[in-house]
Coordinates of C-alpha atoms in Angstrom, one line a residue:
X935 CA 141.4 212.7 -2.4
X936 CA 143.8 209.6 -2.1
X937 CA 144.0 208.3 1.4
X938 CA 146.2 205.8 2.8
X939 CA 145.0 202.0 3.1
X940 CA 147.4 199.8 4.3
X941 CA 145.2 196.8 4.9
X942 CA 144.3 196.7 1.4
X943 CA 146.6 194.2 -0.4
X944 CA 147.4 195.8 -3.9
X945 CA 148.4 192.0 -5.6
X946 CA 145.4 190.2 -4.6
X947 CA 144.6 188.5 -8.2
X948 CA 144.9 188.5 -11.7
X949 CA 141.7 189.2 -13.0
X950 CA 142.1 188.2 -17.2
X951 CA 138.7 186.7 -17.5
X952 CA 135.4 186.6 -15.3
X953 CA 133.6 184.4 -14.1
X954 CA 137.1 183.3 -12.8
X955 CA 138.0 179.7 -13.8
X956 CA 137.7 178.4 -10.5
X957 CA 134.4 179.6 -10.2
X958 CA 133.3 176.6 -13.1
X959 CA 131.7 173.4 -12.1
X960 CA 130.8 170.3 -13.9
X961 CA 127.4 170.9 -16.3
X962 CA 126.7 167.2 -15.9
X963 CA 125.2 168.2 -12.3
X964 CA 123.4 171.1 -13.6
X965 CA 119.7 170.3 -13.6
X966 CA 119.3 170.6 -17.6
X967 CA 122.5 168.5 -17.9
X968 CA 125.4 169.3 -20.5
X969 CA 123.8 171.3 -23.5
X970 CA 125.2 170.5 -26.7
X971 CA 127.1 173.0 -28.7
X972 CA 124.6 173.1 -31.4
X973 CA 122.1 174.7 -28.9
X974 CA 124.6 176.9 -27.0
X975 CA 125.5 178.6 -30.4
X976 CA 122.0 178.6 -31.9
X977 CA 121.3 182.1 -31.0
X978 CA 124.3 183.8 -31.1
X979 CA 126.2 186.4 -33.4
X980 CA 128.6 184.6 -35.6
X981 CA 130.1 187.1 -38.0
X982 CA 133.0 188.9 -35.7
X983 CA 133.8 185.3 -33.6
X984 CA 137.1 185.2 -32.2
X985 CA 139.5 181.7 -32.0
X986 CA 141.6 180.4 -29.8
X987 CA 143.6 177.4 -30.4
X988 CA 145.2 175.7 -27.0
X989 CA 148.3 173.9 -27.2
X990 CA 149.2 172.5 -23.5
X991 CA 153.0 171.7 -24.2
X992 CA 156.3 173.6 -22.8
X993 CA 160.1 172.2 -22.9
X994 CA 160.4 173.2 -19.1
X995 CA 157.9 174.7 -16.3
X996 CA 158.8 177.8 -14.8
X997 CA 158.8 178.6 -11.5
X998 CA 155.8 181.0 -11.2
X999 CA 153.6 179.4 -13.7
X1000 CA 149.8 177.8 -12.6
X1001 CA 148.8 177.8 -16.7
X1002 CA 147.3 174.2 -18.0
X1003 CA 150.3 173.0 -19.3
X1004 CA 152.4 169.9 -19.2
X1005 CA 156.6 169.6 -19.6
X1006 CA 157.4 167.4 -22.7
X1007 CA 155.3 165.5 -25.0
X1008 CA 156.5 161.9 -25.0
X1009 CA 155.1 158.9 -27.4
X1010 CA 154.0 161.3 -30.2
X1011 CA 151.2 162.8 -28.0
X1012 CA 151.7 166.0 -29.9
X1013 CA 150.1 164.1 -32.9
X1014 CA 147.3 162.5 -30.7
X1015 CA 146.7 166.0 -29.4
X1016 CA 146.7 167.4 -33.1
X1017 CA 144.1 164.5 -33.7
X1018 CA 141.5 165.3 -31.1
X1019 CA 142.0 169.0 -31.9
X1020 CA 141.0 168.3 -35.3
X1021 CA 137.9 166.5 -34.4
X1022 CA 136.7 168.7 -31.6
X1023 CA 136.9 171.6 -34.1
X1024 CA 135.0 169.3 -36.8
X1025 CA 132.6 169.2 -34.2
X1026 CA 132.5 172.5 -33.1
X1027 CA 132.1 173.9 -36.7
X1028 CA 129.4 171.6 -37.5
X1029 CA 127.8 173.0 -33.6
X1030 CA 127.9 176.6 -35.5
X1031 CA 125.6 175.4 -38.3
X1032 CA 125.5 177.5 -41.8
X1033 CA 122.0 178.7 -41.1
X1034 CA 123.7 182.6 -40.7
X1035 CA 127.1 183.6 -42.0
X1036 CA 130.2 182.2 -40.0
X1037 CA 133.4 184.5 -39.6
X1038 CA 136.1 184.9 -37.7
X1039 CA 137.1 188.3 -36.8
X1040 CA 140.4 187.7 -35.2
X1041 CA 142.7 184.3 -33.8
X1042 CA 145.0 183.5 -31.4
X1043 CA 147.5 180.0 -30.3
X1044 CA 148.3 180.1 -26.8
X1045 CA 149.1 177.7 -24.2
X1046 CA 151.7 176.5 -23.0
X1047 CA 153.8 177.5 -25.5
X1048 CA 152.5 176.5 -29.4
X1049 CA 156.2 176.8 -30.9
X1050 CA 156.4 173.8 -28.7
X1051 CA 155.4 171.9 -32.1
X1052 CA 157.8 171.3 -34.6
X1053 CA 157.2 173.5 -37.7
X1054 CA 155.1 170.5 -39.5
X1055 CA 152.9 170.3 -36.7
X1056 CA 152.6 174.4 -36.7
X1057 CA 151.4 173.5 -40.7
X1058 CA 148.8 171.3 -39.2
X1059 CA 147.7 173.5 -36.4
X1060 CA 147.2 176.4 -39.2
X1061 CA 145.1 174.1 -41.5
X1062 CA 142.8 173.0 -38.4
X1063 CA 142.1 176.7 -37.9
X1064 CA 141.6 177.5 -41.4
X1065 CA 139.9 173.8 -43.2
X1066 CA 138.2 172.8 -40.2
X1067 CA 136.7 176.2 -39.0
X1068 CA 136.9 177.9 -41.9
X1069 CA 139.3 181.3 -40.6
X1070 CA 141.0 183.2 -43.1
X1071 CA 144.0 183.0 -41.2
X1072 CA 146.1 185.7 -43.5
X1073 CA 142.9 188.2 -43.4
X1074 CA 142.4 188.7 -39.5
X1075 CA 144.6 189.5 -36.4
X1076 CA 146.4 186.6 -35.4
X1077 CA 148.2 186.4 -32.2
X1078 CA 150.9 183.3 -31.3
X1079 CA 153.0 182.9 -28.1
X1080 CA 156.2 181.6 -28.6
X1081 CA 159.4 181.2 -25.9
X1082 CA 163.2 182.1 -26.6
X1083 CA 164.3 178.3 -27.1
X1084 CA 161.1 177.3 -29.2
X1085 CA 161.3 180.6 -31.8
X1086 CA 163.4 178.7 -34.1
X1087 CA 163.6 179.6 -37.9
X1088 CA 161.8 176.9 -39.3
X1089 CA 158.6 177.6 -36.9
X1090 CA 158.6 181.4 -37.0
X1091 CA 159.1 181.0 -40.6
X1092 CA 155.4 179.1 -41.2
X1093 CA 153.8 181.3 -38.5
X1094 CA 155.0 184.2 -40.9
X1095 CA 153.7 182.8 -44.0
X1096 CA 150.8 181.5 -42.8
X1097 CA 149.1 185.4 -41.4
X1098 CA 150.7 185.8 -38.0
X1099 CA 150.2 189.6 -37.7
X1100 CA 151.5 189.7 -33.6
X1101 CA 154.0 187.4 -31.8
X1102 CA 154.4 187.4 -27.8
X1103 CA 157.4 186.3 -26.3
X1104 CA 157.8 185.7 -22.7
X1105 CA 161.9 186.9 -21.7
X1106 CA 160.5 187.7 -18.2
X1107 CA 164.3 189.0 -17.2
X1108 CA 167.3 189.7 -19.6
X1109 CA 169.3 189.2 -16.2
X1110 CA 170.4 185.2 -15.9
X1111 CA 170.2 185.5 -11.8
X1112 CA 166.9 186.8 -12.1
X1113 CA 165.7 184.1 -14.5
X1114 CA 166.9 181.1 -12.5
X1115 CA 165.5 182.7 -9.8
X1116 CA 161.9 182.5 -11.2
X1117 CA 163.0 179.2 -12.4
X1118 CA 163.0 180.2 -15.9
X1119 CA 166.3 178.6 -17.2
X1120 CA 167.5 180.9 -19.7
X1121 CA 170.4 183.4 -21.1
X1122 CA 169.9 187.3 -21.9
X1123 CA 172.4 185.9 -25.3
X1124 CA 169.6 183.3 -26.2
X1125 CA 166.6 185.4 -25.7
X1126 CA 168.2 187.8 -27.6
X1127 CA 168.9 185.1 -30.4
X1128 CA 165.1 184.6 -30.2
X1129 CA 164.4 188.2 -30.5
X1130 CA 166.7 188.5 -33.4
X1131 CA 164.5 186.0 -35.4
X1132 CA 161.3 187.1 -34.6
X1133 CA 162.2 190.5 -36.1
X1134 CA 163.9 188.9 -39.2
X1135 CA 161.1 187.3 -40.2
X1136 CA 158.8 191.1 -39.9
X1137 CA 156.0 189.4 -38.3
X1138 CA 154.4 193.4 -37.6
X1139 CA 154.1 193.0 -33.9
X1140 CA 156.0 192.2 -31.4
X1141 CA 155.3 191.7 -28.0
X1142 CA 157.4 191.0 -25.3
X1143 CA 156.7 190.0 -21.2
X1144 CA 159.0 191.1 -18.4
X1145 CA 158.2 190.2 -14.8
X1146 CA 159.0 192.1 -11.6
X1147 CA 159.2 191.6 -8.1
X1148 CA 161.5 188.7 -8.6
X1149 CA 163.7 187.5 -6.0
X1150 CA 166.8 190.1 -5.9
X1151 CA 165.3 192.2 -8.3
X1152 CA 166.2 196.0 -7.9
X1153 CA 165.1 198.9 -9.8
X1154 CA 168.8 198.9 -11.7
X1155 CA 168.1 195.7 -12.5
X1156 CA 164.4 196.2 -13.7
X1157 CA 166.1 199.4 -15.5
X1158 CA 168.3 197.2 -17.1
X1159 CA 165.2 194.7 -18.7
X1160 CA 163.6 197.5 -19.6
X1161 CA 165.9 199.0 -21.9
X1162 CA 167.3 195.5 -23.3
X1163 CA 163.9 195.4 -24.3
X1164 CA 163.9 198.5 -25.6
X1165 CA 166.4 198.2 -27.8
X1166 CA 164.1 195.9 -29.7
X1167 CA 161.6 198.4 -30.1
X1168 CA 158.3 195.8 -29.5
X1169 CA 155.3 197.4 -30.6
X1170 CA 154.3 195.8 -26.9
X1171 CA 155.7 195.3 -23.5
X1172 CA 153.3 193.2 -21.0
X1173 CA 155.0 193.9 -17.2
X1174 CA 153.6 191.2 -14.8
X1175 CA 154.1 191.3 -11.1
X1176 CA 155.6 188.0 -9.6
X1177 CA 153.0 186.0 -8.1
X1178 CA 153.7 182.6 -5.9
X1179 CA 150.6 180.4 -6.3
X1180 CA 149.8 177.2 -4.8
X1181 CA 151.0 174.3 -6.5
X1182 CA 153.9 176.2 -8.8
X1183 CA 157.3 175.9 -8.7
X1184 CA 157.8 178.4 -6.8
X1185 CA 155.3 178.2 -4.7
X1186 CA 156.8 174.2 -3.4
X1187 CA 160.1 174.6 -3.8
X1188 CA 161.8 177.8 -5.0
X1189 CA 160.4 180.6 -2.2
X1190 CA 158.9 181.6 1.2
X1191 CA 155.0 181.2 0.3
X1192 CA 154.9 183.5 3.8
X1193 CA 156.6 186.1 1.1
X1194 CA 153.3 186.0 -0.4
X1195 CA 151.5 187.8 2.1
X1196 CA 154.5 190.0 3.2
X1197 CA 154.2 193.7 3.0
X1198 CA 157.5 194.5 1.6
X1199 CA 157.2 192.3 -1.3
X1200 CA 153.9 194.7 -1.7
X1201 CA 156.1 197.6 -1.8
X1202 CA 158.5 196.1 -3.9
X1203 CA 156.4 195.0 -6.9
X1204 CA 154.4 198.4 -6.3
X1205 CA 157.9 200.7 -6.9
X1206 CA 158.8 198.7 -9.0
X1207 CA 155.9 198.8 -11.7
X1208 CA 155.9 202.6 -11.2
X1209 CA 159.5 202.9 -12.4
X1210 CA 159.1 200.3 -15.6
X1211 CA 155.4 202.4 -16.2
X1212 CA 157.0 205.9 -16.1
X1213 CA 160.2 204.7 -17.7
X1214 CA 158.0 203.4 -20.7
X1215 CA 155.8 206.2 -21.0
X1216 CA 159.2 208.3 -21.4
X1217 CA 160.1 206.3 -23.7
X1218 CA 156.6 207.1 -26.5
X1219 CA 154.8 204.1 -25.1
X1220 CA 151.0 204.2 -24.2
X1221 CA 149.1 202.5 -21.1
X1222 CA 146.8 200.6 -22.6
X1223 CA 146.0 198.7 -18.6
X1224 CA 147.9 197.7 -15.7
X1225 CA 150.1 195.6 -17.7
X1226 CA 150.1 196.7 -21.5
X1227 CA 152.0 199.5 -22.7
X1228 CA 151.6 200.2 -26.6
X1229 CA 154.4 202.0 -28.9
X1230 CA 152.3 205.2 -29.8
X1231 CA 152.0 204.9 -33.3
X1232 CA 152.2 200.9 -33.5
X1233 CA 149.8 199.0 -35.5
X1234 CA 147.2 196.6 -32.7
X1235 CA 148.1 193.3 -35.2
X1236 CA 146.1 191.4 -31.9
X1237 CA 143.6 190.7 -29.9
X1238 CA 142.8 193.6 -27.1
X1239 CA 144.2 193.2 -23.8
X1240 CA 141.2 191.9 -22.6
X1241 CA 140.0 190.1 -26.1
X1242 CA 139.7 186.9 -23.9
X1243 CA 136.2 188.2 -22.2
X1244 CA 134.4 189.2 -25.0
X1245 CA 131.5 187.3 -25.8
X1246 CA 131.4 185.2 -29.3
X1247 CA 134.8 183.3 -28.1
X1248 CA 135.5 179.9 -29.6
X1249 CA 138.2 177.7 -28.1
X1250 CA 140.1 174.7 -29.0
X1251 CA 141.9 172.1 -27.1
X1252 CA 141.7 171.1 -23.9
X1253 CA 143.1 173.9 -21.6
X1254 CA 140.6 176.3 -24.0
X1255 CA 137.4 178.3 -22.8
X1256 CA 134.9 179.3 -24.9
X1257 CA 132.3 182.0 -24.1
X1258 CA 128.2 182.4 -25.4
X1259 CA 126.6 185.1 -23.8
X1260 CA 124.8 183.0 -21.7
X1261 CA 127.3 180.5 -20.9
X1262 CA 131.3 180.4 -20.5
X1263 CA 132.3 176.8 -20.7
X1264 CA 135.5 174.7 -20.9
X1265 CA 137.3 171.6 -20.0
X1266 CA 138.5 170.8 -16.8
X1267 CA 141.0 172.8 -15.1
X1268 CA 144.0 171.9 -13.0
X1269 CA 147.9 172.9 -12.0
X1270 CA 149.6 170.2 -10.4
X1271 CA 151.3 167.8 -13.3
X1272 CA 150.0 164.8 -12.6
X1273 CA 146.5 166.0 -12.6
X1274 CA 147.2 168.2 -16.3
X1275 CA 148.5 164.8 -17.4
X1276 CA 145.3 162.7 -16.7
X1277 CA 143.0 165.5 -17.9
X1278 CA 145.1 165.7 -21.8
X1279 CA 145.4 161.9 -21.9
X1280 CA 141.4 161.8 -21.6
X1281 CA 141.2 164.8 -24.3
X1282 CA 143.3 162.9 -26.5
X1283 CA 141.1 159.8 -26.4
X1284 CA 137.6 162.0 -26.6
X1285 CA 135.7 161.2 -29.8
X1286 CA 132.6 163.2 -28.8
X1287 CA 132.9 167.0 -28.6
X1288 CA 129.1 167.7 -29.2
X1289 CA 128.7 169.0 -25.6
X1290 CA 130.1 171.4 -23.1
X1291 CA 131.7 169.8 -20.3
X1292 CA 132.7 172.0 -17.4
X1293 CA 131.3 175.9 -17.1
X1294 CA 129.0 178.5 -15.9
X1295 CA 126.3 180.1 -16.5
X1296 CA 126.3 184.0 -16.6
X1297 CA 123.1 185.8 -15.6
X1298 CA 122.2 189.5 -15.6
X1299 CA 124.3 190.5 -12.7
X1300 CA 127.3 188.3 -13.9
X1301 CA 127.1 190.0 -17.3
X1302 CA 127.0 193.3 -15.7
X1303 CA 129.8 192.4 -13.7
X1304 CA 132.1 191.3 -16.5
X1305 CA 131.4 194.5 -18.6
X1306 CA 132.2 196.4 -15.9
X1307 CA 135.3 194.9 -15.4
X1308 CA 136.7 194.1 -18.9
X1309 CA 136.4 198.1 -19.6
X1310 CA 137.1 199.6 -16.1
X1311 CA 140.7 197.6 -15.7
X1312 CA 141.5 199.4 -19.3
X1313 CA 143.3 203.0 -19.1
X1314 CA 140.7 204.2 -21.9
X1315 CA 137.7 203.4 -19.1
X1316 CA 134.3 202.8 -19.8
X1317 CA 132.0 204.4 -22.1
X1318 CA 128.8 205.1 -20.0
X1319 CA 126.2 205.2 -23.8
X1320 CA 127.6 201.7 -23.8
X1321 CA 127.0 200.4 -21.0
X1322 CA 123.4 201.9 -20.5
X1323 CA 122.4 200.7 -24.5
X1324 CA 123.6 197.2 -23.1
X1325 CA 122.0 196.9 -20.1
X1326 CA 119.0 199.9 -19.9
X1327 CA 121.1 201.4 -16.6
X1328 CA 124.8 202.9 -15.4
X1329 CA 127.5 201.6 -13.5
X1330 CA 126.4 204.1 -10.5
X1331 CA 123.2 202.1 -10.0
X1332 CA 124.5 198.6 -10.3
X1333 CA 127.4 199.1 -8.2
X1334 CA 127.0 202.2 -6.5
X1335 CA 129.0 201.0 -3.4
X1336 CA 132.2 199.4 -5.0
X1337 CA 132.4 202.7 -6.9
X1338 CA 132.0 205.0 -4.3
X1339 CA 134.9 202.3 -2.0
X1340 CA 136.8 202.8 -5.3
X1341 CA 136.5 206.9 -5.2
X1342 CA 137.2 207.2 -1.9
X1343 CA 140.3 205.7 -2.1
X1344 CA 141.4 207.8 -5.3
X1345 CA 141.3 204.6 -7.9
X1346 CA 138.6 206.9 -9.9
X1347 CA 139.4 209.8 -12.5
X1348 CA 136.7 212.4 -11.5
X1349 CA 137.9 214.7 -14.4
X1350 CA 136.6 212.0 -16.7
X1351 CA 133.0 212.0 -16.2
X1352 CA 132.9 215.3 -18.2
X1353 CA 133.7 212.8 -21.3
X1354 CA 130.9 210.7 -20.5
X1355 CA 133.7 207.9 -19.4
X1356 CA 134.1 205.7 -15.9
X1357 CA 137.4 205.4 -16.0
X1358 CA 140.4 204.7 -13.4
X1359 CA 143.2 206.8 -12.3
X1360 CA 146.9 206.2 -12.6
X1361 CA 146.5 204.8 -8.5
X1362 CA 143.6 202.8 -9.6
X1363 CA 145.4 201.5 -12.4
X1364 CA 148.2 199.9 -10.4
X1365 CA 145.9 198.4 -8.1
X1366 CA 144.2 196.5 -10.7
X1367 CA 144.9 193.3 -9.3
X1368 CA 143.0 194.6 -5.5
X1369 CA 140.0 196.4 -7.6
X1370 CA 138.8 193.5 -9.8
X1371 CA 138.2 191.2 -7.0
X1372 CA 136.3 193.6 -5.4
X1373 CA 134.0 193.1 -8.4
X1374 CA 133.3 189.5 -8.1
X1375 CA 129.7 188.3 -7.1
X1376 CA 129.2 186.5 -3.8
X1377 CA 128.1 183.3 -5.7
X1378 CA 131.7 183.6 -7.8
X1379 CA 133.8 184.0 -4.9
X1380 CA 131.8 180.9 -3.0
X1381 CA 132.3 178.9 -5.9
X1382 CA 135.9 179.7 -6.5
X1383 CA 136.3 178.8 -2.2
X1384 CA 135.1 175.8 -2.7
X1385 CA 137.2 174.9 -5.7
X1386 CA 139.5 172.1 -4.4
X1387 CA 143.1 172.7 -6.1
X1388 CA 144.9 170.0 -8.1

């Protein structure tokens, strides 16, 4: 039965991968030092890997953004970025060995935003995927982020002919107040301009990211996103509530930060993801979590919404994470602009990418954990048989108290453990962001404490 809790903050956090990045440290302090890539990957499955290709570049910053990214690329850095990229995954393929088969089941360019290059530089980006690591670009799902005033022709126009299966799009608001007010400068005419393109160029999916709980935002308003979207019939809509985070935009300059923590901006985000769920799911669209909604009936041309935990993940560039089963490991990490700056200037002038730099180790528990969570925070649930082949138990006796916190307060679907599922309810489902970091192990949550934001 659902009962009221109204200490329990339903935006508390994000949770897209675990261990949380914040939670990494430095592997040169670990007591067997930095392992080389060779080792990591020695004993791992490499027939269904997945690739991720970072690109850390974006024509403007908005206002709610914390992703390692920097505004402009000034004295052809893009090319000196394209040049470490190149030699890091010349390394990195080389780590992977030919001992076993090597495939890529799937590939994504994220970032920042990758139609930040020019459409030559796309060319080049492609042919470090495919010559250097040998993907078969135009044979798997492959996923590409792009922004209304980067989705030009020319670039959509190679991402098309090189494979691109799924294209994401972040519009945010088709209202111009609300975009400037999450300092996203933008107008509904060019995003639809962008939109136009993309579908011209029948790239089979098409995603696109509204945002709610923005300053001044009503549920008219929201309405009105919603079916401006709609009228583009995207095989995908991602809604995000609005978060201020240290360091952002908005977080300095553009809002209260005490707004943060204020129960009416709860309630706001909270009706307002109920009217853009219910309005979607009357409109043939599918919950595939919290935030992804699926046209029923569209192709998935991409990467799951949680494709980013799943073991076997191999990432380029410098804002990248790559995960073994043993060990999730990256480069370092950081928000504020100076501090992304220093940390791409010394990517671009690496010549060795033989060893993992920054990371952490996942144990038993950790691995449990991240399971858990990658399938629990999706509307299909968690198939029990799975988990118990993986790990020789259930959910109910790793975690027996979270679960029974998490029934107690209605966030679990008790009609679905007839289907041998652990699976959330519609309540659980919008308080995603308040039941993953629930999940978290003490030793995450003391490690992401002591993180020191920069």
């Amino acid at each position: 039965m659902l009962t009221s809790q109204p200490t329990i903050r339903p935006y508390q956090s994000y949770v897209y991968a675990y261990p949380h990045k914040t939670a990494y440290g430095r592997l040169d302090t670990h007591p067997t030092g930095r392992p080389g890539l060779r080792e990591l990957w020695a004993a791992e499955r490499k027939d269904a890997l997945s690739l991720y290709l970072h690109i850390p570049f974006c024509e403007v910053r908005c206002g709610f953004c914390n992703l390692f990214t920097r505004i402009g690329a000034p004295d052809e850095l893009t090319t000196r970025y394209l040049d470490a990229l190149d030699r890091q995954a010349t390394a990195v393929r080389d780590a992977l060995g030919d001992e076993a088969p090597v495939r890529f089941a799937a590939a994504a360019f994220g970032g920042g935003t990758p139609t930040f290059l020019t459409a030559a530089e796309l060319e080049r980006l492609c042919d470090i995927a495919e010559r250097r690591m040998g993907a078969d670009l135009r044979s798997v799902p492959l996923s590409v982020e792009t922004s209304p005033s980067t989705a030009t022709a020319d670039r959509l126009a190679v991402l098309a002919d090189r494979g691109t299966t799924r294209i994401s799009i972040g519009v945010q608001s088709f209202i111009d107040a609300e975009a400037r007010a999450a300092v996203r400068p933008q107008r509904r005419a060019d995003a639809e301009a962008a939109l136009g393109r993309i579908r011209d160029v029948r790239i089979p999916v098409l995603n696109i990211d509204l945002i709610y709980g923005i300053d001044g935002q009503t549920e008219d308003s929201w309405r009105t996103s919603l079916d401006a979207a709609l009228g583009w019939q995207p095989e995908e809509l991602y809604l995000y509530p609005l978060y201020v985070r240290p360091l952002t935009g908005l977080g300095r300059f553009g809002a209260d930060v005490e707004a943060a923590a204020d129960a009416a901006w709860d309630e706001q985000r909270l009706r307002l993801y109920r009217a853009g769920r219910d309005h979607l799911l009357a409109h043939g669209y599918e919950q595939v979590s919290m935030r992804m909604f699926r046209r029923a009936g569209a192709p998935q041309e991409g990467p799951a919404d949680y494709a980013c935990q799943t073991d076997g993940m191999i990432g380029l560039g410098c804002g990248a994470r790559s995960y073994t089963t043993r060990l999730h490991y990256s480069f370092d990490y950081a928000v504020e602009m100076r501090e992304v700056r220093t940390i791409i200037d010394g990517y671009t002038a690496t010549e060795d990418f033989s060893r993992a730099e920054v990371g952490r180790y996942v144990d038993g528990d950790e691995a449990r954990r991240r399971h858990l969570l990658q399938s629990l925070l999706q509307a299909q649930g968690l198939q029990l048989t799975d988990y118990r082949q993986r790990f020789g138990t259930l959910p109910g006796d790793d975690f027996r108290s979270e679960l029974d916190r998490f029934d107690a307060r209605g966030w679990l679907d008790g009609a679905a453990d007839a289907a041998g599922l652990l699976r959330l309810s519609p309540e659980g489902l919008a308080h995603s962001d308040a039941l993953g970091p629930e999940l978290f192990s003490p030793a995450v949550r003391a490690a992401m404490a002591a993180y020191e934001l920069k």
